[in-house]
CSV table of C-alpha atoms and ligand atoms in Angstrom, one decimal:
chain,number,residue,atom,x,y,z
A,1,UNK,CA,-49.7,27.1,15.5
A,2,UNK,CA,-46.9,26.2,17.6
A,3,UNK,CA,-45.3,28.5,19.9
A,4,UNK,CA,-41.8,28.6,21.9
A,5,UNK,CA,-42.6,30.3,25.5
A,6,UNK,CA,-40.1,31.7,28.1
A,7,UNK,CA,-41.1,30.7,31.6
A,8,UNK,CA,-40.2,32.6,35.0
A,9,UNK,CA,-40.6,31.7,38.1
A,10,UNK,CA,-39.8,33.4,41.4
A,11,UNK,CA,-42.2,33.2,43.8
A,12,UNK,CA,-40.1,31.7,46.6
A,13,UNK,CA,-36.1,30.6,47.2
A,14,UNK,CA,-36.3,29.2,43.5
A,15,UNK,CA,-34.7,31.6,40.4
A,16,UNK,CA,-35.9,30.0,37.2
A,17,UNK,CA,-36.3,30.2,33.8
A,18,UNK,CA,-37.6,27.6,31.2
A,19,UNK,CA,-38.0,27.2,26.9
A,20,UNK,CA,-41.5,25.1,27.0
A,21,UNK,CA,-42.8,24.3,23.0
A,22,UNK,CA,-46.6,24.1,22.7
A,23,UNK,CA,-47.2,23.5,26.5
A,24,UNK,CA,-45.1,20.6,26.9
A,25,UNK,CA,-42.1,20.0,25.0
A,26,UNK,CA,-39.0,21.2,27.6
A,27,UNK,CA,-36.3,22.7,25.8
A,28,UNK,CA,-35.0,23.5,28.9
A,29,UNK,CA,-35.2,23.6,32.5
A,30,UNK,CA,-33.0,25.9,34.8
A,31,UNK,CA,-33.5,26.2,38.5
A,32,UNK,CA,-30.9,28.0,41.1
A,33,UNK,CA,-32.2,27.2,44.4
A,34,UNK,CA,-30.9,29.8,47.6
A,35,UNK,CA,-32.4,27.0,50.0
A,36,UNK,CA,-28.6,26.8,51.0
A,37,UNK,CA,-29.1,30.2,52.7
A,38,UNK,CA,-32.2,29.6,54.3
A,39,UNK,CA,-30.9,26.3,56.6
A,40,UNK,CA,-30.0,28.3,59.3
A,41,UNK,CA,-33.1,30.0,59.7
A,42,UNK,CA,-35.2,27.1,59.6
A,43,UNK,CA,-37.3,28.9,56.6
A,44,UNK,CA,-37.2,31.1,53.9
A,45,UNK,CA,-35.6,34.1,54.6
A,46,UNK,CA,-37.6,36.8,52.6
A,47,UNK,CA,-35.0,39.3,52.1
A,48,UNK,CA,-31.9,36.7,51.3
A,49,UNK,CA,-34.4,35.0,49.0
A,50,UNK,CA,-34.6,38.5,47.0
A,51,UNK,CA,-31.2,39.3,47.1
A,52,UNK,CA,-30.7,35.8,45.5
A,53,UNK,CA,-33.0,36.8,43.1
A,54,UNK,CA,-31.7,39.3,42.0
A,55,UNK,CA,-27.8,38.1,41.6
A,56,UNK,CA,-29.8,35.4,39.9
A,57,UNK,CA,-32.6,36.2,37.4
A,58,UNK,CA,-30.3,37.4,34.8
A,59,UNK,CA,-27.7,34.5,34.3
A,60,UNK,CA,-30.9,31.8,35.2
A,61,UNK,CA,-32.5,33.5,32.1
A,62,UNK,CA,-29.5,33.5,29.9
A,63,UNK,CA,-29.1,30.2,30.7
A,64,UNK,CA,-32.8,29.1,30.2
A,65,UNK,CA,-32.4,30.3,26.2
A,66,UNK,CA,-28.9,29.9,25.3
A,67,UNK,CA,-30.0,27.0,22.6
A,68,UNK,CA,-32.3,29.3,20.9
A,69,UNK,CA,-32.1,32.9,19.0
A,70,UNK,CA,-34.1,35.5,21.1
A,71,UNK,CA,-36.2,35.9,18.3
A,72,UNK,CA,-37.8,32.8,18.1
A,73,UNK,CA,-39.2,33.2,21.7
A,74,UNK,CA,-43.1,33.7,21.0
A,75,UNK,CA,-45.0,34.6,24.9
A,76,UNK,CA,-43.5,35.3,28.3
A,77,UNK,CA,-45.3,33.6,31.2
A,78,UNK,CA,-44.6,34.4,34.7
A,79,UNK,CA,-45.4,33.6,37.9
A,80,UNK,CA,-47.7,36.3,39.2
A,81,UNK,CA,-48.5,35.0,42.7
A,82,UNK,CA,-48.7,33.2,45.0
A,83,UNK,CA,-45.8,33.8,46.4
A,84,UNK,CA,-43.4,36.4,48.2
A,85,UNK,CA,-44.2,40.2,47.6
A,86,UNK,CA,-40.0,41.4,47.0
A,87,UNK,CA,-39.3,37.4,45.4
A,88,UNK,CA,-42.5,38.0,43.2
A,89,UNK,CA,-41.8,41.4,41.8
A,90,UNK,CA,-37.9,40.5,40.5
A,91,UNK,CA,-39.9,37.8,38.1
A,92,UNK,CA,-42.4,40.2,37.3
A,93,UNK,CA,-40.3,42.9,36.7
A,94,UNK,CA,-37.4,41.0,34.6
A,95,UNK,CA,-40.5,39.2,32.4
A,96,UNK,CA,-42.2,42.7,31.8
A,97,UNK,CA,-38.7,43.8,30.9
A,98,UNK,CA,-38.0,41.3,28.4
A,99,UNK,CA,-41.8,41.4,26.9
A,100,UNK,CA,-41.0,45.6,26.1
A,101,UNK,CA,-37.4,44.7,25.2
A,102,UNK,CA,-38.6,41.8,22.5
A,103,UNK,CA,-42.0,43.3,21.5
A,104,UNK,CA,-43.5,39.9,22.8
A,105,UNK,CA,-46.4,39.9,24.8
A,106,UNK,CA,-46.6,38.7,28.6
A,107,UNK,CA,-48.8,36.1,30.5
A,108,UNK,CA,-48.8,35.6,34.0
A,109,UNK,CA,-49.9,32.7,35.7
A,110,UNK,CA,-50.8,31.3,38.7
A,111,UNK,CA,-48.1,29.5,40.9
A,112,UNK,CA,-50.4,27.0,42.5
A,113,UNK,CA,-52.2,26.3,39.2
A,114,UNK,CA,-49.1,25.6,37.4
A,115,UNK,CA,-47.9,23.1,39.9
A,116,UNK,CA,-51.5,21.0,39.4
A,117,UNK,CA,-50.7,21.3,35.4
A,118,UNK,CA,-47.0,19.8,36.2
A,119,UNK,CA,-48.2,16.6,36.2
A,120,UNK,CA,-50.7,17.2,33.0
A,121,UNK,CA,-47.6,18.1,31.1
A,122,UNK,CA,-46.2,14.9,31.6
A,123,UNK,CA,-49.5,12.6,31.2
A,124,UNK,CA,-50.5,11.5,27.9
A,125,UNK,CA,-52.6,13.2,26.1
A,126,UNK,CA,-55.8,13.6,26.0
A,127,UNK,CA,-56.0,14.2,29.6
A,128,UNK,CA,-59.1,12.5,31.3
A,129,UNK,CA,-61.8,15.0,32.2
A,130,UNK,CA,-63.4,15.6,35.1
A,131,UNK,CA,-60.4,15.2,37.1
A,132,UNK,CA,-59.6,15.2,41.1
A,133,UNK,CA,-56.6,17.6,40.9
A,134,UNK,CA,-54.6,17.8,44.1
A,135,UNK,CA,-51.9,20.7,45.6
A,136,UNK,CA,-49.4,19.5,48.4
A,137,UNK,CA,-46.8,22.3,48.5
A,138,UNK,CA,-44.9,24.3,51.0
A,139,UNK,CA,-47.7,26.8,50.9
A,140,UNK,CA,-51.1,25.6,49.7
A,141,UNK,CA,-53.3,22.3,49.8
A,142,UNK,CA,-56.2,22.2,47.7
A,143,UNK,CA,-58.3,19.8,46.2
A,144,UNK,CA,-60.2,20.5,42.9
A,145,UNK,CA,-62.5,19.2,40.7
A,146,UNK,CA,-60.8,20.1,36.8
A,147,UNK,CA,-63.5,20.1,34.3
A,148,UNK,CA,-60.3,21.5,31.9
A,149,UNK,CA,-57.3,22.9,31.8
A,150,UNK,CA,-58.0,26.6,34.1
A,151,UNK,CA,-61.6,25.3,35.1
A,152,UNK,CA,-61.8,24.3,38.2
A,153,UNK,CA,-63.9,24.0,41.0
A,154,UNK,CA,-62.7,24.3,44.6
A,155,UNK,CA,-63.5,20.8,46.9
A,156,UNK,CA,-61.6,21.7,49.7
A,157,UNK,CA,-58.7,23.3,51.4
A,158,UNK,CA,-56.5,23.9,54.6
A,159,UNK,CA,-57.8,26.1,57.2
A,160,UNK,CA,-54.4,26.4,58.6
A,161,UNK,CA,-51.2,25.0,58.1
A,162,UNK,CA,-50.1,23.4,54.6
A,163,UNK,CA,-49.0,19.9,54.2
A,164,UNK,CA,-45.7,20.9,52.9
A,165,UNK,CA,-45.5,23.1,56.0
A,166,UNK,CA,-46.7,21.0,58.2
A,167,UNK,CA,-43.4,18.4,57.5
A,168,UNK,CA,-41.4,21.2,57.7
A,169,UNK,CA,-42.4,22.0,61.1
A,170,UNK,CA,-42.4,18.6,62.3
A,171,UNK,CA,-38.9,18.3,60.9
A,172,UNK,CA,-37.7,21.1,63.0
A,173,UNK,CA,-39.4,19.8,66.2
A,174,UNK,CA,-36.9,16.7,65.5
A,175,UNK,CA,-33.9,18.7,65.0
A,176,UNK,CA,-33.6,18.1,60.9
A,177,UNK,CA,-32.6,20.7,59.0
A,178,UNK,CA,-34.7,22.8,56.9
A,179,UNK,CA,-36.8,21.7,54.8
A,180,UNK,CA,-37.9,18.9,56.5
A,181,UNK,CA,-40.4,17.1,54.2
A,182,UNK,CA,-37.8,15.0,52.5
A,183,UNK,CA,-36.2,14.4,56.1
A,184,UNK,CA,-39.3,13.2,57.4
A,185,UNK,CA,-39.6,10.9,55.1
A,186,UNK,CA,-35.9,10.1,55.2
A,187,UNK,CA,-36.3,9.3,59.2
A,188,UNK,CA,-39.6,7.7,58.4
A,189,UNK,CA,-38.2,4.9,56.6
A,190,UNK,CA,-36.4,3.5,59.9
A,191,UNK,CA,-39.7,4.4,62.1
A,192,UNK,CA,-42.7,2.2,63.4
A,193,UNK,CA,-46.1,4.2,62.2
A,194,UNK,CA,-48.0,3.1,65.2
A,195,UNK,CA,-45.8,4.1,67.7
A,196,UNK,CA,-47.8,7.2,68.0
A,197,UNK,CA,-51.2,8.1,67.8
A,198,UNK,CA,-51.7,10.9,66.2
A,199,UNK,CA,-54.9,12.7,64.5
A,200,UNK,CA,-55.7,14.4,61.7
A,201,UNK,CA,-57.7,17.3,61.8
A,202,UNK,CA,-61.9,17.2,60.8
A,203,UNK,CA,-63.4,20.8,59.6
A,204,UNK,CA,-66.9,20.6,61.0
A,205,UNK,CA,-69.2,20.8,58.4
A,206,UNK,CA,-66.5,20.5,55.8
A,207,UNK,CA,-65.7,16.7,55.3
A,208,UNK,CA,-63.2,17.8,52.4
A,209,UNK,CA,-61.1,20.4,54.1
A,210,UNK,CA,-57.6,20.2,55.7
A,211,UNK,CA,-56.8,20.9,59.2
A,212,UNK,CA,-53.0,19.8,60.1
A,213,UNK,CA,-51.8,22.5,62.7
A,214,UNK,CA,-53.2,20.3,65.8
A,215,UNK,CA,-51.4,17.3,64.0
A,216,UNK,CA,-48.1,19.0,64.3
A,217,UNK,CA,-49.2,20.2,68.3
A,218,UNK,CA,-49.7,16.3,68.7
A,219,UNK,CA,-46.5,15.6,67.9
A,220,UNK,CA,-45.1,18.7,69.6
A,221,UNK,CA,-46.8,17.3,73.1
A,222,UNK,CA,-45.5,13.7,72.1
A,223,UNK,CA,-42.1,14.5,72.3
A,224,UNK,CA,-41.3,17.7,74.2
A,225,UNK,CA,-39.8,18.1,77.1
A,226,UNK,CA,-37.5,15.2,77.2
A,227,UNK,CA,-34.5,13.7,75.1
A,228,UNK,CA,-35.8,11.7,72.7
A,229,UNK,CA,-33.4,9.0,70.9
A,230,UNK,CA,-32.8,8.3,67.0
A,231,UNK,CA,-35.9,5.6,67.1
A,232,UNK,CA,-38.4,7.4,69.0
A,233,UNK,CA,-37.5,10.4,66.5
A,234,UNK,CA,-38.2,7.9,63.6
A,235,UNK,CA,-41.3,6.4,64.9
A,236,UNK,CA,-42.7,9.5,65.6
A,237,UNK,CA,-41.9,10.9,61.8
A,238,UNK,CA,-43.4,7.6,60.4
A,239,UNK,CA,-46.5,8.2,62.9
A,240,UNK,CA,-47.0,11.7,61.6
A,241,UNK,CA,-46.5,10.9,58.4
A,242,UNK,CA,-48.3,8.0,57.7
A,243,UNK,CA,-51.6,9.9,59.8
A,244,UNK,CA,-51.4,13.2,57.3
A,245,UNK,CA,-50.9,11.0,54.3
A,246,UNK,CA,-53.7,8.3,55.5
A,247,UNK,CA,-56.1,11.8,55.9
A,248,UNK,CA,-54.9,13.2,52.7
A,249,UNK,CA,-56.0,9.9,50.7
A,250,UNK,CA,-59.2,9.1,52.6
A,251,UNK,CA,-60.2,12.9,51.2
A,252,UNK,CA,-59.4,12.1,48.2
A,253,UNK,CA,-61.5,9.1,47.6
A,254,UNK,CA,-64.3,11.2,49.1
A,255,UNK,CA,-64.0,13.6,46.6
A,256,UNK,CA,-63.3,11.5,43.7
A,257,UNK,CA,-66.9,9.9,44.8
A,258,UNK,CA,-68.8,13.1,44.4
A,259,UNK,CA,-68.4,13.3,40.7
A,260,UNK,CA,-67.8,11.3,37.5
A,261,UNK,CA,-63.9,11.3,38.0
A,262,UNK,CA,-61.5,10.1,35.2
A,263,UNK,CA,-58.2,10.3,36.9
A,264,UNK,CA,-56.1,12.2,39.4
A,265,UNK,CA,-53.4,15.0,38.4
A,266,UNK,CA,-51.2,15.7,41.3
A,267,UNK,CA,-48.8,18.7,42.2
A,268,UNK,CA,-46.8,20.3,44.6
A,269,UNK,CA,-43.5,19.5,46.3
A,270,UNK,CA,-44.9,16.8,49.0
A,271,UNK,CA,-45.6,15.2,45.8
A,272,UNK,CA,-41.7,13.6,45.6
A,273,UNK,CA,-42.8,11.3,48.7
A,274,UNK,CA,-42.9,7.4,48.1
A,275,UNK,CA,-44.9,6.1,50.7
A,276,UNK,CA,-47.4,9.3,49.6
A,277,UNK,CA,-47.7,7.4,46.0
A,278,UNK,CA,-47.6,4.1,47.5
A,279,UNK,CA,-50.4,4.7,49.0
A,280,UNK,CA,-52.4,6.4,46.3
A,281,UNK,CA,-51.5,3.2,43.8
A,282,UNK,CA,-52.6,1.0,46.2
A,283,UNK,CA,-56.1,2.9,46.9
A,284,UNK,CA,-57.1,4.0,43.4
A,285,UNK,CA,-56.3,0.9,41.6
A,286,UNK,CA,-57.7,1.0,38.2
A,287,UNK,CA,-58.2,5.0,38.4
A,288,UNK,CA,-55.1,6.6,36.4
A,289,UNK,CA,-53.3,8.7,39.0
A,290,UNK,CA,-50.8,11.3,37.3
A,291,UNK,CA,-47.5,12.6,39.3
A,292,UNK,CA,-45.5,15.8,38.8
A,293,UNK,CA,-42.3,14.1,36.6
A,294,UNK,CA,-39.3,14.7,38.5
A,295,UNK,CA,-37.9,17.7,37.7
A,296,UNK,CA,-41.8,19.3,37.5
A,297,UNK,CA,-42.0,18.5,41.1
A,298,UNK,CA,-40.4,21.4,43.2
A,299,UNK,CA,-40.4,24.5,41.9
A,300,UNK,CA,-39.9,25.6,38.4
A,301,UNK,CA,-40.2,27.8,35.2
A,302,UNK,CA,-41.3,24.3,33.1
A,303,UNK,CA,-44.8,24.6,34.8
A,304,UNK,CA,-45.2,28.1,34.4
A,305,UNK,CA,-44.2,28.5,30.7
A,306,UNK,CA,-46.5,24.8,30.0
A,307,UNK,CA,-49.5,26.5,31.8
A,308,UNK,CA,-48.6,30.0,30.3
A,309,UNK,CA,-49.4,28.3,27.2
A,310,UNK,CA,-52.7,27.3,27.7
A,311,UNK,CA,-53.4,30.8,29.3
A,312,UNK,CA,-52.7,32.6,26.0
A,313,UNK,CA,-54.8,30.7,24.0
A,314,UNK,CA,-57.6,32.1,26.0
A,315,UNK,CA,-56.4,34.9,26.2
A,316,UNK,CA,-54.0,36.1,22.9
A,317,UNK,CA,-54.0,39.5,23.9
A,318,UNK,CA,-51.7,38.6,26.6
A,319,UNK,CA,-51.7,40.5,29.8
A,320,UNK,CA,-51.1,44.6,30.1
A,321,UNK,CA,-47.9,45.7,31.1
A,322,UNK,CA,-49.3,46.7,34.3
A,323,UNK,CA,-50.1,43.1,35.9
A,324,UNK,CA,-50.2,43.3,39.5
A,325,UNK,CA,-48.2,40.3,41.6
A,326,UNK,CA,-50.6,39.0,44.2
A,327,UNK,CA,-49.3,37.5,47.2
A,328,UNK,CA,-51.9,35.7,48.0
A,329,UNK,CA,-54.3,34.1,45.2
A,330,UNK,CA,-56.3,30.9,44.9
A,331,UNK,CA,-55.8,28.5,41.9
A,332,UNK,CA,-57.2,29.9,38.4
A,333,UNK,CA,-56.7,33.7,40.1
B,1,KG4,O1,-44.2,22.9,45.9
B,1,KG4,P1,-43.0,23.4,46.6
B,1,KG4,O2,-41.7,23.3,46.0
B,1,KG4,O3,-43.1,24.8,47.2
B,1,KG4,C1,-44.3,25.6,47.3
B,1,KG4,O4,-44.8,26.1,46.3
B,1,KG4,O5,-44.8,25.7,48.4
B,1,KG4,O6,-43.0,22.4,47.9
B,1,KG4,C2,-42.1,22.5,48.9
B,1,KG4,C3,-42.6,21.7,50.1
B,1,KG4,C4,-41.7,21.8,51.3
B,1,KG4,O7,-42.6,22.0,52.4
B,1,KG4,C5,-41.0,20.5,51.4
B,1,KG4,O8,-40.7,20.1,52.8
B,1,KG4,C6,-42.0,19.6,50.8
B,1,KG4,O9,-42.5,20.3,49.7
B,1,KG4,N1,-41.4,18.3,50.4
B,1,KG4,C7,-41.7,17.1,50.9
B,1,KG4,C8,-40.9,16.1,50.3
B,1,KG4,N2,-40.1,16.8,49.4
B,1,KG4,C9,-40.5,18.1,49.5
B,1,KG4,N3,-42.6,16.7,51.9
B,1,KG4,C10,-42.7,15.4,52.2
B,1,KG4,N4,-41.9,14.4,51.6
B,1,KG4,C11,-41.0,14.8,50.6
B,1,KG4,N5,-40.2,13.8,50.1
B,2,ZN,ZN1,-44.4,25.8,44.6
């Protein structure tokens, strides 16, 4: 069987739409990003984002399957949640829209899940079972075992802020614009990591959970209160980021010791870092470590009609027309 599925995606500042064949083949890829808006605010801006949203959904769509005839279009995946509650519901809505409007039936998937199968989508095939699966976004970080695709098996989490967030936060406490991750690591480049030492966080009782909110303090107390120049600004993003990066990759080789592991599937948008895959190639070695391709990395539609994919064949009913969004759901939910 092979099946041609439209992907949506809305959960945050991103409007996007995608044509994914059998889970993997991209036909196409469209992504309009409000992050423009959401500068001056130093963080998504709920409201604008769904205003955005909805100028955008439409022509993003249009867009997404200009190539194809409508009817060709097989499934409708969307992106139930995680996410925003007023972002979520314009993707929702539109998909349910288009599923009564076609007579096609609609998936939704999970946000964070669909970021961890970004990078399965672009690894050959087969994929290497059990897996350590990894989530560094804006919003979640998560390690997982993956005994296949949507089986998995929580190792650990944050118990407060994100990695993704955590760079963004840092970036505003040095004055970069919003978001900060790729700034950081911008700024990093020029910086000396051991200017600074800064810690991680250690859940008690939890050696596989993430803790990075008194990181972020550290550097808060490192550099308030006084003007600080361009290099002390650089050392201290190459401090903090080489400290969260050296505590995200000693976890991981913990967990990849706690179970037969065949490889590594990463996701999320911290994943577009350098020195963060560096480091990984130069700890794992001979264990194949799989990356998000480029344009899988951010936000996007690709992941979400790929995974959507996968979802239906478990599921060929497809979902009822009254799916719920949920704002907040763990990976698989
Ligand atoms: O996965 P994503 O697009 O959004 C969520 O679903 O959360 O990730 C966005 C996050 C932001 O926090 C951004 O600052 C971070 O990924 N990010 C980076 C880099 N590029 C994006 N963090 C560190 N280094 C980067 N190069
Ligand atoms: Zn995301």
């Amino acid at each position: 069987m092979t099946m041609l599925v439209l992907g949506i995606e809305t959960t945050c500042d991103e409007t996007a739409a995608s044509l994914v064949r059998d889970g993997r083949d991209i036909l196409s890829n469209v992504i309009a990003s409000s992050a423009d808006i959401h500068e001056k605010y130093g963080g998504v801006f709920p409201e604008l984002a769904c205003r955005r949203h909805i100028d955008a959904i439409i022509p993003v769509i249009e867009e997404a399957i200009a190539q194809v005839d409508r009817s060709e279009i097989d499934l409708i995946a969307v992106a139930k949640g995680p996410g925003l509650i007023g972002a979520l519901l314009i993707g929702m809505q539109a998909a349910k829209g288009l599923s009564l409007a076609w007579n096609r039936p609609l998936i939704g998937v999970n946000h964070v899940e669909a970021h961890l199968y970004g990078s399965m989508m672009g690894a050959p095939e087969p994929l290497l079972f059990p897996a350590l699966g990894i989530v560094l976004s804006g919003g979640h970080t998560f390690l997982v075992k993956i005994l296949d695709v949507g089986r998995y098996e929580l190792l650990g989490t944050t118990v407060d802020d994100a990695i993704g967030e955590a760079f963004d936060k840092v970036g505003t406490l040095l004055g970069l614009s919003y978001p900060g991750g790729p700034r950081v690591e911008q700024l990093a480049k020029e910086g000396d990591p051991r200017r600074f030492s800064f810690k991680a966080g250690r859940v008690k009782k939890s050696p596989l959970d993430f803790s990075f909110s008194g990181l972020k303090t550290g550097v808060y107390y490192a550099i308030r209160d006084r003007e600080i120049g361009h290099q002390e600004k650089a050392d201290a993003a190459a401090s903090f980021q080489e400290t969260a990066f050296a505590d995200i990759v000693s976890k991981a080789v913990l967990a990849v010791s706690t179970f037969p592991c065949r490889s590594i599937y990463l996701g999320g948008g911290v994943c577009s870092n350098r020195r963060l895959r560096n480091l990984f190639a130069e700890t794992f070695g001979s264990l194949p470590v799989f990356w998000p391709p480029q344009n899988l990395s951010l936000d996007n539609a690709a992941m979400i009609a790929g995974l959507g994919f996968h979802k239906f064949l478990k599921n060929p009913a497809g979902d009822p027309l009254d799916l719920d969004v949920k704002t907040r759901a763990i990976l698989g939910v």
